PDB file of C-alpha atoms in Angstrom:
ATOM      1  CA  UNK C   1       9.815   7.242  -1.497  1.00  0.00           C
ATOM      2  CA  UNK C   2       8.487   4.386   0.487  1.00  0.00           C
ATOM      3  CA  UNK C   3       5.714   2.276  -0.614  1.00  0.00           C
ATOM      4  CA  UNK C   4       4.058  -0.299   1.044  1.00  0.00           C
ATOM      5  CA  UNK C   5       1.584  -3.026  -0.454  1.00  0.00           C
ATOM      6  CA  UNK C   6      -0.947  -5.330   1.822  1.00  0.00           C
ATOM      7  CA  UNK C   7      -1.875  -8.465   0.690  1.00  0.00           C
ATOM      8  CA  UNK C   8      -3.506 -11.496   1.552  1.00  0.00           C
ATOM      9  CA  UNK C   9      -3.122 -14.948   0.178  1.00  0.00           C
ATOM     10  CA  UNK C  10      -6.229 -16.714   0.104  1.00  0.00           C
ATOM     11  CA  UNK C  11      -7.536 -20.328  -1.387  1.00  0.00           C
ATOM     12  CA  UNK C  12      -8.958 -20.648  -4.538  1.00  0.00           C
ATOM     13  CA  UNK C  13     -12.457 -21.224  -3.455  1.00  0.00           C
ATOM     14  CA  UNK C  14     -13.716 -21.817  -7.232  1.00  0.00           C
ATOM     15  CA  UNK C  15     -12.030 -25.002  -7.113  1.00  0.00           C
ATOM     16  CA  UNK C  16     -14.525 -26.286  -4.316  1.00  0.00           C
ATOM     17  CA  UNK C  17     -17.246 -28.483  -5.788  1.00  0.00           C
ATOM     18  CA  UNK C  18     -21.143 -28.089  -3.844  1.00  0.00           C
ATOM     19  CA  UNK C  19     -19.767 -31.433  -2.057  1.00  0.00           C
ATOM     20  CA  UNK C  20     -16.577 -29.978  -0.664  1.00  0.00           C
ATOM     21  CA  UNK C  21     -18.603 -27.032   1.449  1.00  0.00           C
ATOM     22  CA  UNK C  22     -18.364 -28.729   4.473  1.00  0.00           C
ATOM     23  CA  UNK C  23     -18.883 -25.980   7.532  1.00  0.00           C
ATOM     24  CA  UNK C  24     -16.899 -27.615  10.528  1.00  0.00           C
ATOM     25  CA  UNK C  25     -18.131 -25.818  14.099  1.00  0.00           C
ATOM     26  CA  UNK C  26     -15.487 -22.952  14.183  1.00  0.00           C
ATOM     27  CA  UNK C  27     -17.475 -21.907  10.443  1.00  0.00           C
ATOM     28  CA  UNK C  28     -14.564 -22.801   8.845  1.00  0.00           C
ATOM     29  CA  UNK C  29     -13.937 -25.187   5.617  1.00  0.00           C
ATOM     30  CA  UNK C  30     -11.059 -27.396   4.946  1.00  0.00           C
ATOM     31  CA  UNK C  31      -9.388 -25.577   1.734  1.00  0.00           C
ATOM     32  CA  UNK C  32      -5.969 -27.288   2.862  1.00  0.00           C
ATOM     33  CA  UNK C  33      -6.474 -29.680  -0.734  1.00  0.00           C
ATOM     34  CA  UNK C  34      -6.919 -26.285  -2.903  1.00  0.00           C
ATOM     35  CA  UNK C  35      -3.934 -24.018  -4.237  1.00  0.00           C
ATOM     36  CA  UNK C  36      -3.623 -20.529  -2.667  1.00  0.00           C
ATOM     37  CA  UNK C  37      -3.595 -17.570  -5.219  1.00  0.00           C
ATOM     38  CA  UNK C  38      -2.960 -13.976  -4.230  1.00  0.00           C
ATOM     39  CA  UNK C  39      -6.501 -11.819  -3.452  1.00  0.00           C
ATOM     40  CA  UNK C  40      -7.176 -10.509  -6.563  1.00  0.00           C
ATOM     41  CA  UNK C  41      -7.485  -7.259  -5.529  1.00  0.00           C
ATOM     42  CA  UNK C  42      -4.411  -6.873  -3.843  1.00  0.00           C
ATOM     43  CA  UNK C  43      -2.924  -8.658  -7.016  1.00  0.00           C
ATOM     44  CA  UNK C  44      -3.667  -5.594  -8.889  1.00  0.00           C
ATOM     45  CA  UNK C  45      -2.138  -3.576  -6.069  1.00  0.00           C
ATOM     46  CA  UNK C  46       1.151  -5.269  -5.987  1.00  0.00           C
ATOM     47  CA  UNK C  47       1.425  -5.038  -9.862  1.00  0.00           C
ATOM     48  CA  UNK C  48       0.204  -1.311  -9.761  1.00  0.00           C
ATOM     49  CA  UNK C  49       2.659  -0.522  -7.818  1.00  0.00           C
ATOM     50  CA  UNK C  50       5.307  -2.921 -10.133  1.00  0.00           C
ATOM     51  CA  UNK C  51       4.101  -0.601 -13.053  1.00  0.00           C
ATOM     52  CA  UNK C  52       4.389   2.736 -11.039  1.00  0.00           C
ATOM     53  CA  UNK C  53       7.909   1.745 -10.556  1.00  0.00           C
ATOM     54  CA  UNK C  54       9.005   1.221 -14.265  1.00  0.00           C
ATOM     55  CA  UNK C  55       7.604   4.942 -14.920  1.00  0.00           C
ATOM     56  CA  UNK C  56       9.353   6.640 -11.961  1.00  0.00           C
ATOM     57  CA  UNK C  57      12.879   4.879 -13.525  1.00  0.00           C
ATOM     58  CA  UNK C  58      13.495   8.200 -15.542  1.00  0.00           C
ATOM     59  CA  UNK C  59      12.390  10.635 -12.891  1.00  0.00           C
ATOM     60  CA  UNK C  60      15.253   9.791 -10.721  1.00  0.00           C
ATOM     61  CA  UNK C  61      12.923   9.365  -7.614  1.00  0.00           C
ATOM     62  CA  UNK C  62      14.174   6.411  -5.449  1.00  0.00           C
ATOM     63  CA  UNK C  63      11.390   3.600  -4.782  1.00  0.00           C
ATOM     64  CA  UNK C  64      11.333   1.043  -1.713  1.00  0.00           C
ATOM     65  CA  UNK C  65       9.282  -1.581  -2.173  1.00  0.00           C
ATOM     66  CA  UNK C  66       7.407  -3.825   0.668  1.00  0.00           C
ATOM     67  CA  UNK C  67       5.011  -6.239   0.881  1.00  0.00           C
ATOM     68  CA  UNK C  68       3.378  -6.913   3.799  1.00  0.00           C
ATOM     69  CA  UNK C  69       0.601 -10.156   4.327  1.00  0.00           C
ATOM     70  CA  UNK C  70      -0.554 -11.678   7.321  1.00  0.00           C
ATOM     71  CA  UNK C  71      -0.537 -15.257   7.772  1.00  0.00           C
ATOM     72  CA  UNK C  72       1.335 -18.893   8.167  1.00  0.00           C
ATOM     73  CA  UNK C  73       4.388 -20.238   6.097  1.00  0.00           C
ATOM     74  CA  UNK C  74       2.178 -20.512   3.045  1.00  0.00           C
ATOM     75  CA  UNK C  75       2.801 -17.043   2.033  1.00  0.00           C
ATOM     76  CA  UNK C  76       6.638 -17.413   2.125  1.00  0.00           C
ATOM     77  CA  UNK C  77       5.971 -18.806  -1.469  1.00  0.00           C
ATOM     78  CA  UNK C  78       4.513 -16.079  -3.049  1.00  0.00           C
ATOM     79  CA  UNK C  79       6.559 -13.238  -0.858  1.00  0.00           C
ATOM     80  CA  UNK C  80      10.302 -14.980  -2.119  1.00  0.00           C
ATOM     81  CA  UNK C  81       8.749 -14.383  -5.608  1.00  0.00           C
ATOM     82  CA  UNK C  82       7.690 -10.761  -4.837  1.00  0.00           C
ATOM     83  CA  UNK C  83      11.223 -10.756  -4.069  1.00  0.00           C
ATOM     84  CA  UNK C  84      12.146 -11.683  -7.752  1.00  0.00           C
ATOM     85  CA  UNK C  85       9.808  -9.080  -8.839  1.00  0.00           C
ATOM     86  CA  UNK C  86      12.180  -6.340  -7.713  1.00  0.00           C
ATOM     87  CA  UNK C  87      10.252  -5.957  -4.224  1.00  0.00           C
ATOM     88  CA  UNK C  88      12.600  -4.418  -1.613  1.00  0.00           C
ATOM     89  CA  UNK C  89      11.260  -6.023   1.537  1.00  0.00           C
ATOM     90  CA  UNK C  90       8.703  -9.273   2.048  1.00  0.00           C
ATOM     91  CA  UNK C  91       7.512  -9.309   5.619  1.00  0.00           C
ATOM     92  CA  UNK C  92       4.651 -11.715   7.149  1.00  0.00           C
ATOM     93  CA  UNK C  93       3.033 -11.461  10.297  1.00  0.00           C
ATOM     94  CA  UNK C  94       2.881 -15.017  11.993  1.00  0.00           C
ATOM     95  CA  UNK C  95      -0.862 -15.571  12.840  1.00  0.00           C
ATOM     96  CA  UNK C  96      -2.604 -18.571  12.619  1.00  0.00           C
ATOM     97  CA  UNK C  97      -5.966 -17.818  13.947  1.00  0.00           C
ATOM     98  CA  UNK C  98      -9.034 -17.118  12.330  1.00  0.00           C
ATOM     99  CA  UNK C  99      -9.254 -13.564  11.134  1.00  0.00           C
ATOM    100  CA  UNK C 100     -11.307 -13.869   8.020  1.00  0.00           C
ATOM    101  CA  UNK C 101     -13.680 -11.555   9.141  1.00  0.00           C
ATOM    102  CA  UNK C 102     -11.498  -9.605  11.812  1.00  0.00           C
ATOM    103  CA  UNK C 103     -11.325  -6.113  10.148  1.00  0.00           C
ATOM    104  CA  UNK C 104     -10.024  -4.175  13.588  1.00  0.00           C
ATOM    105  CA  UNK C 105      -8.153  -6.869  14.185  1.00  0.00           C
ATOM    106  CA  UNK C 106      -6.328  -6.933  10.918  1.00  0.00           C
ATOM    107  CA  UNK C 107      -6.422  -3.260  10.862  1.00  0.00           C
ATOM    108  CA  UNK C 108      -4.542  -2.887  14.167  1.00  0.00           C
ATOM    109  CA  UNK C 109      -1.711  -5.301  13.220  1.00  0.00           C
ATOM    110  CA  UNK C 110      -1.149  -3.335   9.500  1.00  0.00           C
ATOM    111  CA  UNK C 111      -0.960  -0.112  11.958  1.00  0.00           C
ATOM    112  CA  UNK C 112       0.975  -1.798  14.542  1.00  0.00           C
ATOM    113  CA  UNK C 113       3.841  -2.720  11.475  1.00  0.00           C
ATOM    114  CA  UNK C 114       3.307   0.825  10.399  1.00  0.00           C
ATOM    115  CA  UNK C 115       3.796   2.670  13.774  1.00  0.00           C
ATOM    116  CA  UNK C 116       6.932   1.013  14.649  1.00  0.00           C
ATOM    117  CA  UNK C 117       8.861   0.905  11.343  1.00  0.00           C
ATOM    118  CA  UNK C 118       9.846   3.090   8.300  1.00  0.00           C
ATOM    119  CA  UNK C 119       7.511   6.035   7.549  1.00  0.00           C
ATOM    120  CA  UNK C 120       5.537   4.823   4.168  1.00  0.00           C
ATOM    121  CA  UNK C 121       4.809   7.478   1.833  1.00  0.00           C
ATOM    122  CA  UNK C 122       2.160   5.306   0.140  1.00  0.00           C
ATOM    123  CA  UNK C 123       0.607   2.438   1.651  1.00  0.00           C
ATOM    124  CA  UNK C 124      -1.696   0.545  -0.615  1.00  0.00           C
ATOM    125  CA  UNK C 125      -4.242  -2.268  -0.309  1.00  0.00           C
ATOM    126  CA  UNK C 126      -6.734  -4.158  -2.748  1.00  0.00           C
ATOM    127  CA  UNK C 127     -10.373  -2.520  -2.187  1.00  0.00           C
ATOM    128  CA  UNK C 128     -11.709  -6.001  -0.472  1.00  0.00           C
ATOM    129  CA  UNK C 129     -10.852 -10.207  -0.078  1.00  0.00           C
ATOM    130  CA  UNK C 130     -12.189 -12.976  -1.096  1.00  0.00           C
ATOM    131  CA  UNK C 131     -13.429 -14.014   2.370  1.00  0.00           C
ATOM    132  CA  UNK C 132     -14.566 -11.556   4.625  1.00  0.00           C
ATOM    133  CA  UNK C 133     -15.149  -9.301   1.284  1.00  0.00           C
ATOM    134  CA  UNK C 134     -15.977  -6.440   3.837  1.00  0.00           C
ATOM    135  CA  UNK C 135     -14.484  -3.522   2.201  1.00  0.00           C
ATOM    136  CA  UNK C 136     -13.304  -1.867   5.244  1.00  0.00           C
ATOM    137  CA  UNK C 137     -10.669  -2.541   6.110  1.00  0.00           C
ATOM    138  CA  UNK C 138      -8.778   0.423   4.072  1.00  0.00           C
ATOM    139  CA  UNK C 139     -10.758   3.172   5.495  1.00  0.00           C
ATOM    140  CA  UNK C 140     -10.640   1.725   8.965  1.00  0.00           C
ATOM    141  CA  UNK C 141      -6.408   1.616   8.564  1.00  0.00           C
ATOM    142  CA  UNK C 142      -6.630   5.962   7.485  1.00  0.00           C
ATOM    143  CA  UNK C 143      -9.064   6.265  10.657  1.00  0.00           C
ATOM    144  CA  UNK C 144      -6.382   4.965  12.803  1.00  0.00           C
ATOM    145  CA  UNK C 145      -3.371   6.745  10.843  1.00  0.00           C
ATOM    146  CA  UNK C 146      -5.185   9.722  10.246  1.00  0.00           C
ATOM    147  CA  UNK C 147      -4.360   9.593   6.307  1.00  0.00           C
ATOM    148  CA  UNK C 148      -6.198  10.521   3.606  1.00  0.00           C
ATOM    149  CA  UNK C 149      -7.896   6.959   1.834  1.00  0.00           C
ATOM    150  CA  UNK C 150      -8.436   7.419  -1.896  1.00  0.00           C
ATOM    151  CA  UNK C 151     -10.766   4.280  -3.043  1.00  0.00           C
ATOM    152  CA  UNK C 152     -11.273   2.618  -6.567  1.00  0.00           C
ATOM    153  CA  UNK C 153      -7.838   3.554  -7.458  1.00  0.00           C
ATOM    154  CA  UNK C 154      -6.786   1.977 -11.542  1.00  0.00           C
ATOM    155  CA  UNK C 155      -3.537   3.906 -11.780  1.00  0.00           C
ATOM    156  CA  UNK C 156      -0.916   5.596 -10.789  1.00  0.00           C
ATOM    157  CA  UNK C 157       1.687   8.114 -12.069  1.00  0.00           C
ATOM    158  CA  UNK C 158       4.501  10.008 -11.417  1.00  0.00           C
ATOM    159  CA  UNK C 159       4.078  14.221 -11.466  1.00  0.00           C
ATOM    160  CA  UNK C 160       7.527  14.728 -11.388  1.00  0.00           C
ATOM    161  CA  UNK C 161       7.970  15.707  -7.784  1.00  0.00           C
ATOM    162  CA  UNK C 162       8.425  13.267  -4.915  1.00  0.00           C
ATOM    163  CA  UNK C 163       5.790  14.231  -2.639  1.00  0.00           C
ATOM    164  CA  UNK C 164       2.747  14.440  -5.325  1.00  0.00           C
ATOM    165  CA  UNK C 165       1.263  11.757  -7.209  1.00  0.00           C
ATOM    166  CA  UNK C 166      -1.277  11.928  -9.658  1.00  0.00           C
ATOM    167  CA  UNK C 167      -3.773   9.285  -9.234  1.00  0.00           C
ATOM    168  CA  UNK C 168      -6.625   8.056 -11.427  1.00  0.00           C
ATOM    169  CA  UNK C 169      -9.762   6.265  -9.624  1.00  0.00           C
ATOM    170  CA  UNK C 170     -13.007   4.738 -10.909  1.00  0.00           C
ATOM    171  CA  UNK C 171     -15.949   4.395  -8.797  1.00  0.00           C
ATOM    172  CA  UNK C 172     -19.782   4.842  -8.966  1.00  0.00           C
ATOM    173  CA  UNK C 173     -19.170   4.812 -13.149  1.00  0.00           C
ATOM    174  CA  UNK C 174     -17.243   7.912 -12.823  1.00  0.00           C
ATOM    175  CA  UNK C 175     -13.719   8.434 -13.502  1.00  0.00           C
ATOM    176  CA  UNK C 176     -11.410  11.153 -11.433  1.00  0.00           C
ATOM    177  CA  UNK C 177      -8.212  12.330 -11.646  1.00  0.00           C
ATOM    178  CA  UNK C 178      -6.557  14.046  -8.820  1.00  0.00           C
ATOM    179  CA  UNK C 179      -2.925  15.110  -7.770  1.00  0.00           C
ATOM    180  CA  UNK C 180      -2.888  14.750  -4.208  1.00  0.00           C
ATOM    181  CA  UNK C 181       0.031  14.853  -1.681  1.00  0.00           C
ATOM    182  CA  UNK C 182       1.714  12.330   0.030  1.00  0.00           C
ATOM    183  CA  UNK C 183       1.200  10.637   2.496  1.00  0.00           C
ATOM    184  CA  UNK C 184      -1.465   8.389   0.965  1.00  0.00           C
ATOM    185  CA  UNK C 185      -3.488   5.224   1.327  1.00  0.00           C
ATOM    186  CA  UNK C 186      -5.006   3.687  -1.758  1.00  0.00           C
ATOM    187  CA  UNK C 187      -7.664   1.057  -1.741  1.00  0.00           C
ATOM    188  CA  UNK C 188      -7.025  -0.586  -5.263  1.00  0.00           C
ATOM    189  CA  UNK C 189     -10.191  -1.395  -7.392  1.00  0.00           C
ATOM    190  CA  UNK C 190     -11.286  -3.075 -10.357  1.00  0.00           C
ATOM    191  CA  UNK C 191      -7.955  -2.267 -12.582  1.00  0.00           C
ATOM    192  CA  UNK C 192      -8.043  -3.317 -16.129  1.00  0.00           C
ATOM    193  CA  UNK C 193      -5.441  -6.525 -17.451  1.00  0.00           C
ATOM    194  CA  UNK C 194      -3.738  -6.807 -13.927  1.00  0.00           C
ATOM    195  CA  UNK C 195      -2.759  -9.463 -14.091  1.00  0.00           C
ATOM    196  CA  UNK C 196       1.165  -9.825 -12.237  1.00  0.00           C
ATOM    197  CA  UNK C 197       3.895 -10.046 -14.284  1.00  0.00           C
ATOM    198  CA  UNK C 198       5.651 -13.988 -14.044  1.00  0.00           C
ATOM    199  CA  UNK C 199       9.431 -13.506 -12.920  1.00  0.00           C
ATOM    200  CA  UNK C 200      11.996 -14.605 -15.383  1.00  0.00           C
ATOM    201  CA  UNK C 201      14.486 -17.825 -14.079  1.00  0.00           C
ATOM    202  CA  UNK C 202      17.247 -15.201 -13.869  1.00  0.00           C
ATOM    203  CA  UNK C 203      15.313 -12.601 -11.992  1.00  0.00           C
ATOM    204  CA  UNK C 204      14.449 -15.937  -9.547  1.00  0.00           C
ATOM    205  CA  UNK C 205      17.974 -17.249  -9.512  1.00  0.00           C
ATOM    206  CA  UNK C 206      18.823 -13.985  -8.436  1.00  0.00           C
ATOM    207  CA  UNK C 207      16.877 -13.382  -5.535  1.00  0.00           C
ATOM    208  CA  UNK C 208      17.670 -16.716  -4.028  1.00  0.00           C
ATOM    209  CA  UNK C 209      19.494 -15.267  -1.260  1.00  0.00           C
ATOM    210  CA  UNK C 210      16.824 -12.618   0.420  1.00  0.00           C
ATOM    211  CA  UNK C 211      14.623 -13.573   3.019  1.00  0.00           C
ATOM    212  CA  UNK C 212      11.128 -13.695   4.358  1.00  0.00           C
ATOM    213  CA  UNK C 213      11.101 -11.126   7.120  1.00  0.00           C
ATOM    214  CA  UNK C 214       8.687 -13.311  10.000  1.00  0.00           C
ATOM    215  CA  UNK C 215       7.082 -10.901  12.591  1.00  0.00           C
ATOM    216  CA  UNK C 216       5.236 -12.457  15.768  1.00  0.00           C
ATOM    217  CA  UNK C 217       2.455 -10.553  16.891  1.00  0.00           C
ATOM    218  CA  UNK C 218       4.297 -10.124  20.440  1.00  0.00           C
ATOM    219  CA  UNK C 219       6.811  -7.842  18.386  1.00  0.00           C
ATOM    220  CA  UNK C 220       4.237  -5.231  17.998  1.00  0.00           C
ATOM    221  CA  UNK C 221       2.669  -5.677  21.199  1.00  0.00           C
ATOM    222  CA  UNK C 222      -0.384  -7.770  20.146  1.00  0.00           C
ATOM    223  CA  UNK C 223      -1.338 -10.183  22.453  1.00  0.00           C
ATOM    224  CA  UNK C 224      -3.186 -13.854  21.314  1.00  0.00           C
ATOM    225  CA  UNK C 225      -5.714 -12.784  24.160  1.00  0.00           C
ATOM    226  CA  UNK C 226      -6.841  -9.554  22.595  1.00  0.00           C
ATOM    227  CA  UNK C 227      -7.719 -11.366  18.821  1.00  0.00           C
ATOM    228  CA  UNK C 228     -11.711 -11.969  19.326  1.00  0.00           C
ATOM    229  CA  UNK C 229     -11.800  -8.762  21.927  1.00  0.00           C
ATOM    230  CA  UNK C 230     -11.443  -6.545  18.516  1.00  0.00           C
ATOM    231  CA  UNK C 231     -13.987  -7.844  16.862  1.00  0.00           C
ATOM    232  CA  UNK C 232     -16.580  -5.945  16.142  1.00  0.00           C
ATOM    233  CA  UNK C 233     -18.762  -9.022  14.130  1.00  0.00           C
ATOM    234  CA  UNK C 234     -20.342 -12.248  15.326  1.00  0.00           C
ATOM    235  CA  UNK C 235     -20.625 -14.954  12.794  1.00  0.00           C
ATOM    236  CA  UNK C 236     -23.412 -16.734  13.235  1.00  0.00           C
ATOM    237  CA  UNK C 237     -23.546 -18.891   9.596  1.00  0.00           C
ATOM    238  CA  UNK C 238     -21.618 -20.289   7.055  1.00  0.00           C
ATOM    239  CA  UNK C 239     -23.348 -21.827   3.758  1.00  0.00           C
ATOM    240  CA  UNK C 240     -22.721 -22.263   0.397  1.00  0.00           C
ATOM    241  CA  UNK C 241     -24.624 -20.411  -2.347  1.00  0.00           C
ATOM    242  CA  UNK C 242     -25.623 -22.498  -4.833  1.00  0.00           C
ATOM    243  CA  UNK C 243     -26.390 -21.053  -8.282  1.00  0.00           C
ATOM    244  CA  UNK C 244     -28.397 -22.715 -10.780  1.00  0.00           C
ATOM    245  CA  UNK C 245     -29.119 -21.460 -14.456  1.00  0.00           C
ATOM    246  CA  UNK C 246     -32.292 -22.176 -16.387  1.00  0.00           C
ATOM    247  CA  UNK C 247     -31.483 -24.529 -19.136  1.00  0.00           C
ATOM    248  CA  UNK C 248     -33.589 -24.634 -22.244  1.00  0.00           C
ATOM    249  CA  UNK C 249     -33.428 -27.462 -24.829  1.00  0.00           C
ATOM    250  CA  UNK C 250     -33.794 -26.368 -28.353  1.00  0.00           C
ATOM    251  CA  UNK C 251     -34.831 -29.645 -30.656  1.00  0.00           C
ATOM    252  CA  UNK C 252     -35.473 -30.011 -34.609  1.00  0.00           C
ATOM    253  CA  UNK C 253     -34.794 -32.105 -37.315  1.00  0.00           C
ATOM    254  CA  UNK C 254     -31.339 -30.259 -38.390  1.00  0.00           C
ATOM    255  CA  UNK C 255     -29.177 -27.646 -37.403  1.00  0.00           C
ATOM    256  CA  UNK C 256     -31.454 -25.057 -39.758  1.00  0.00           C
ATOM    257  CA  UNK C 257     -34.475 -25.778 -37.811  1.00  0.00           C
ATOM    258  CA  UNK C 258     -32.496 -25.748 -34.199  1.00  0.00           C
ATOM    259  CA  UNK C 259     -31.456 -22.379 -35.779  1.00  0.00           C
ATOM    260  CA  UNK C 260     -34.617 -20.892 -36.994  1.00  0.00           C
ATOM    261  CA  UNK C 261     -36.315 -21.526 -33.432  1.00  0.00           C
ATOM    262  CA  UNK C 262     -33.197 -19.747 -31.467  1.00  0.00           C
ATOM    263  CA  UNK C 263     -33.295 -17.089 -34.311  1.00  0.00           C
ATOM    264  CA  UNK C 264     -37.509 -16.587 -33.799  1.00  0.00           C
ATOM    265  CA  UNK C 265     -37.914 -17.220 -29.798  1.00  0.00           C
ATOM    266  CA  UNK C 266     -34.867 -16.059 -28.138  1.00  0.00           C
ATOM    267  CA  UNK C 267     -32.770 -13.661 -30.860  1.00  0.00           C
ATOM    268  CA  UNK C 268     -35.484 -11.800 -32.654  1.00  0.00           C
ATOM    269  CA  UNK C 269     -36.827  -9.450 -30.027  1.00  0.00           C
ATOM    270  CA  UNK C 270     -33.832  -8.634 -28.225  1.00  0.00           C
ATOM    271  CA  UNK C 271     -31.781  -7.837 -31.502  1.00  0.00           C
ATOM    272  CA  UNK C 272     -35.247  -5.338 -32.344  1.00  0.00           C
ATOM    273  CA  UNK C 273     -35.413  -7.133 -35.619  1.00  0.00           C
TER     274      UNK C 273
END
């Protein structure tokens, strides 16, 4: 069974203070001083799929792994340690320009890598980004393919035959389970404790060798040209929300009396007491 997981690699925007939000004219900000961290969404994806794995190791159902981002060199990083992981194949897709909020564009390229390479039985992607958080860009990919899109998927498991998996998904407060048929994309959603697993030094020393497979977009017959043609968005503005919390100061002679006053005007009525 084939399995492929889309991710993006994004900057860690919480570490941006109100005085860093600096909107050049392209609406972009420099985030070239902040570490990148893997989408959390499609961090739950890739480990989903890690934990799908270590249940399908006594159903004697063969699993190849790949993970697929788009990007520059920054995401070699993070795809030589999916590689550790016990990921198959690490492949990026050389681009440069600004996609952020590019959904056909992005879409196009995953179907591109999908049209001319090995069939994927399952090809999964985190519900939505942490920049153009659009949401779309899953059900826009099974429009293309013409493949059923299951979203707000927390789990996956094994039903004992290759071509069926039974899948557990979470949305609108209601939880469904359904065994469905391959092939299948899943837009992962808010998964409990996802956090990915940290690859042991031997699992690292190990996968030393493997490499980052780099695809230009002329390889799947994308030209530069055709990049703001797909676009089916304008952005017109950029700004920083700022949030601001009402602060009330609680004074009195001692701690009792500081007490007494949170106890009687803020505790009191909302405890029903």
């Amino acid at each position: 069974m084939n399995i492929i997981v889309c991710f993006k690699v994004v900057p860690d925007l919480d570490m941006l203070s109100y005085s860093d939000w600096v909107v050049d004219n392209h609406y972009k900000i420099d985030t070239s001083f902040v570490k990148n961290m893997i989408n959390p969404y499609d961090e739950s994806a890739l480990e989903l799929i890690l934990k799908f794995k270590d249940l399908v190791q006594n159903e004697k159902i063969a699993l190849a792994l790949t993970a697929l981002t788009i990007g520059d060199s920054r995401s070699n990083r993070v795809l030589k340690n999916l590689f550790a992981l016990k990921y198959d194949k690490a492949v990026r897709v050389d681009c440069e320009a600004d996609i952020r909020f590019n959904v056909p564009f992005i879409t196009e390229i995953i179907a591109r890598y999908l049209e001319n390479n090995e069939k994927q039985q399952i090809i999964v992607l985190g519900s939505q980004s942490g920049e153009g958080d659009n949401g779309r860009t899953p059900f826009l990919l099974a429009e293309r393919l013409g493949i059923p899109c299951v979203s707000g998927v927390v789990n996956i498991e094994p039903t004992g035959e290759e071509d069926y998996l039974k899948i557990t998904s979470d949305t609108e407060d209601v939880i469904m389970e359904q065994v469905l048929r391959t092939p299948l994309i899943l837009a992962v959603g808010n998964v409990q404790n996802s956090y990915m697993r940290v690859p042991t030094l031997k699992e690292k020393m190990a996968s030393k060798d493997k490499e980052v497979e780099t695809i230009y977009l002329e390889d799947l017959g994308i030209e530069k040209a055709s990049i703001e043609a797909e676009n089916d968005l304008e952005l017109v503005d950029l700004y920083y929300e700022k949030e601001e919390r009402v602060c009330h100061f609680i004074t009195g002679h001692s701690a009792a009396d500081k007490a007494q006053v949170l106890f009687k005007k803020y505790l009191k009525e909302k405890l029903n007491l």
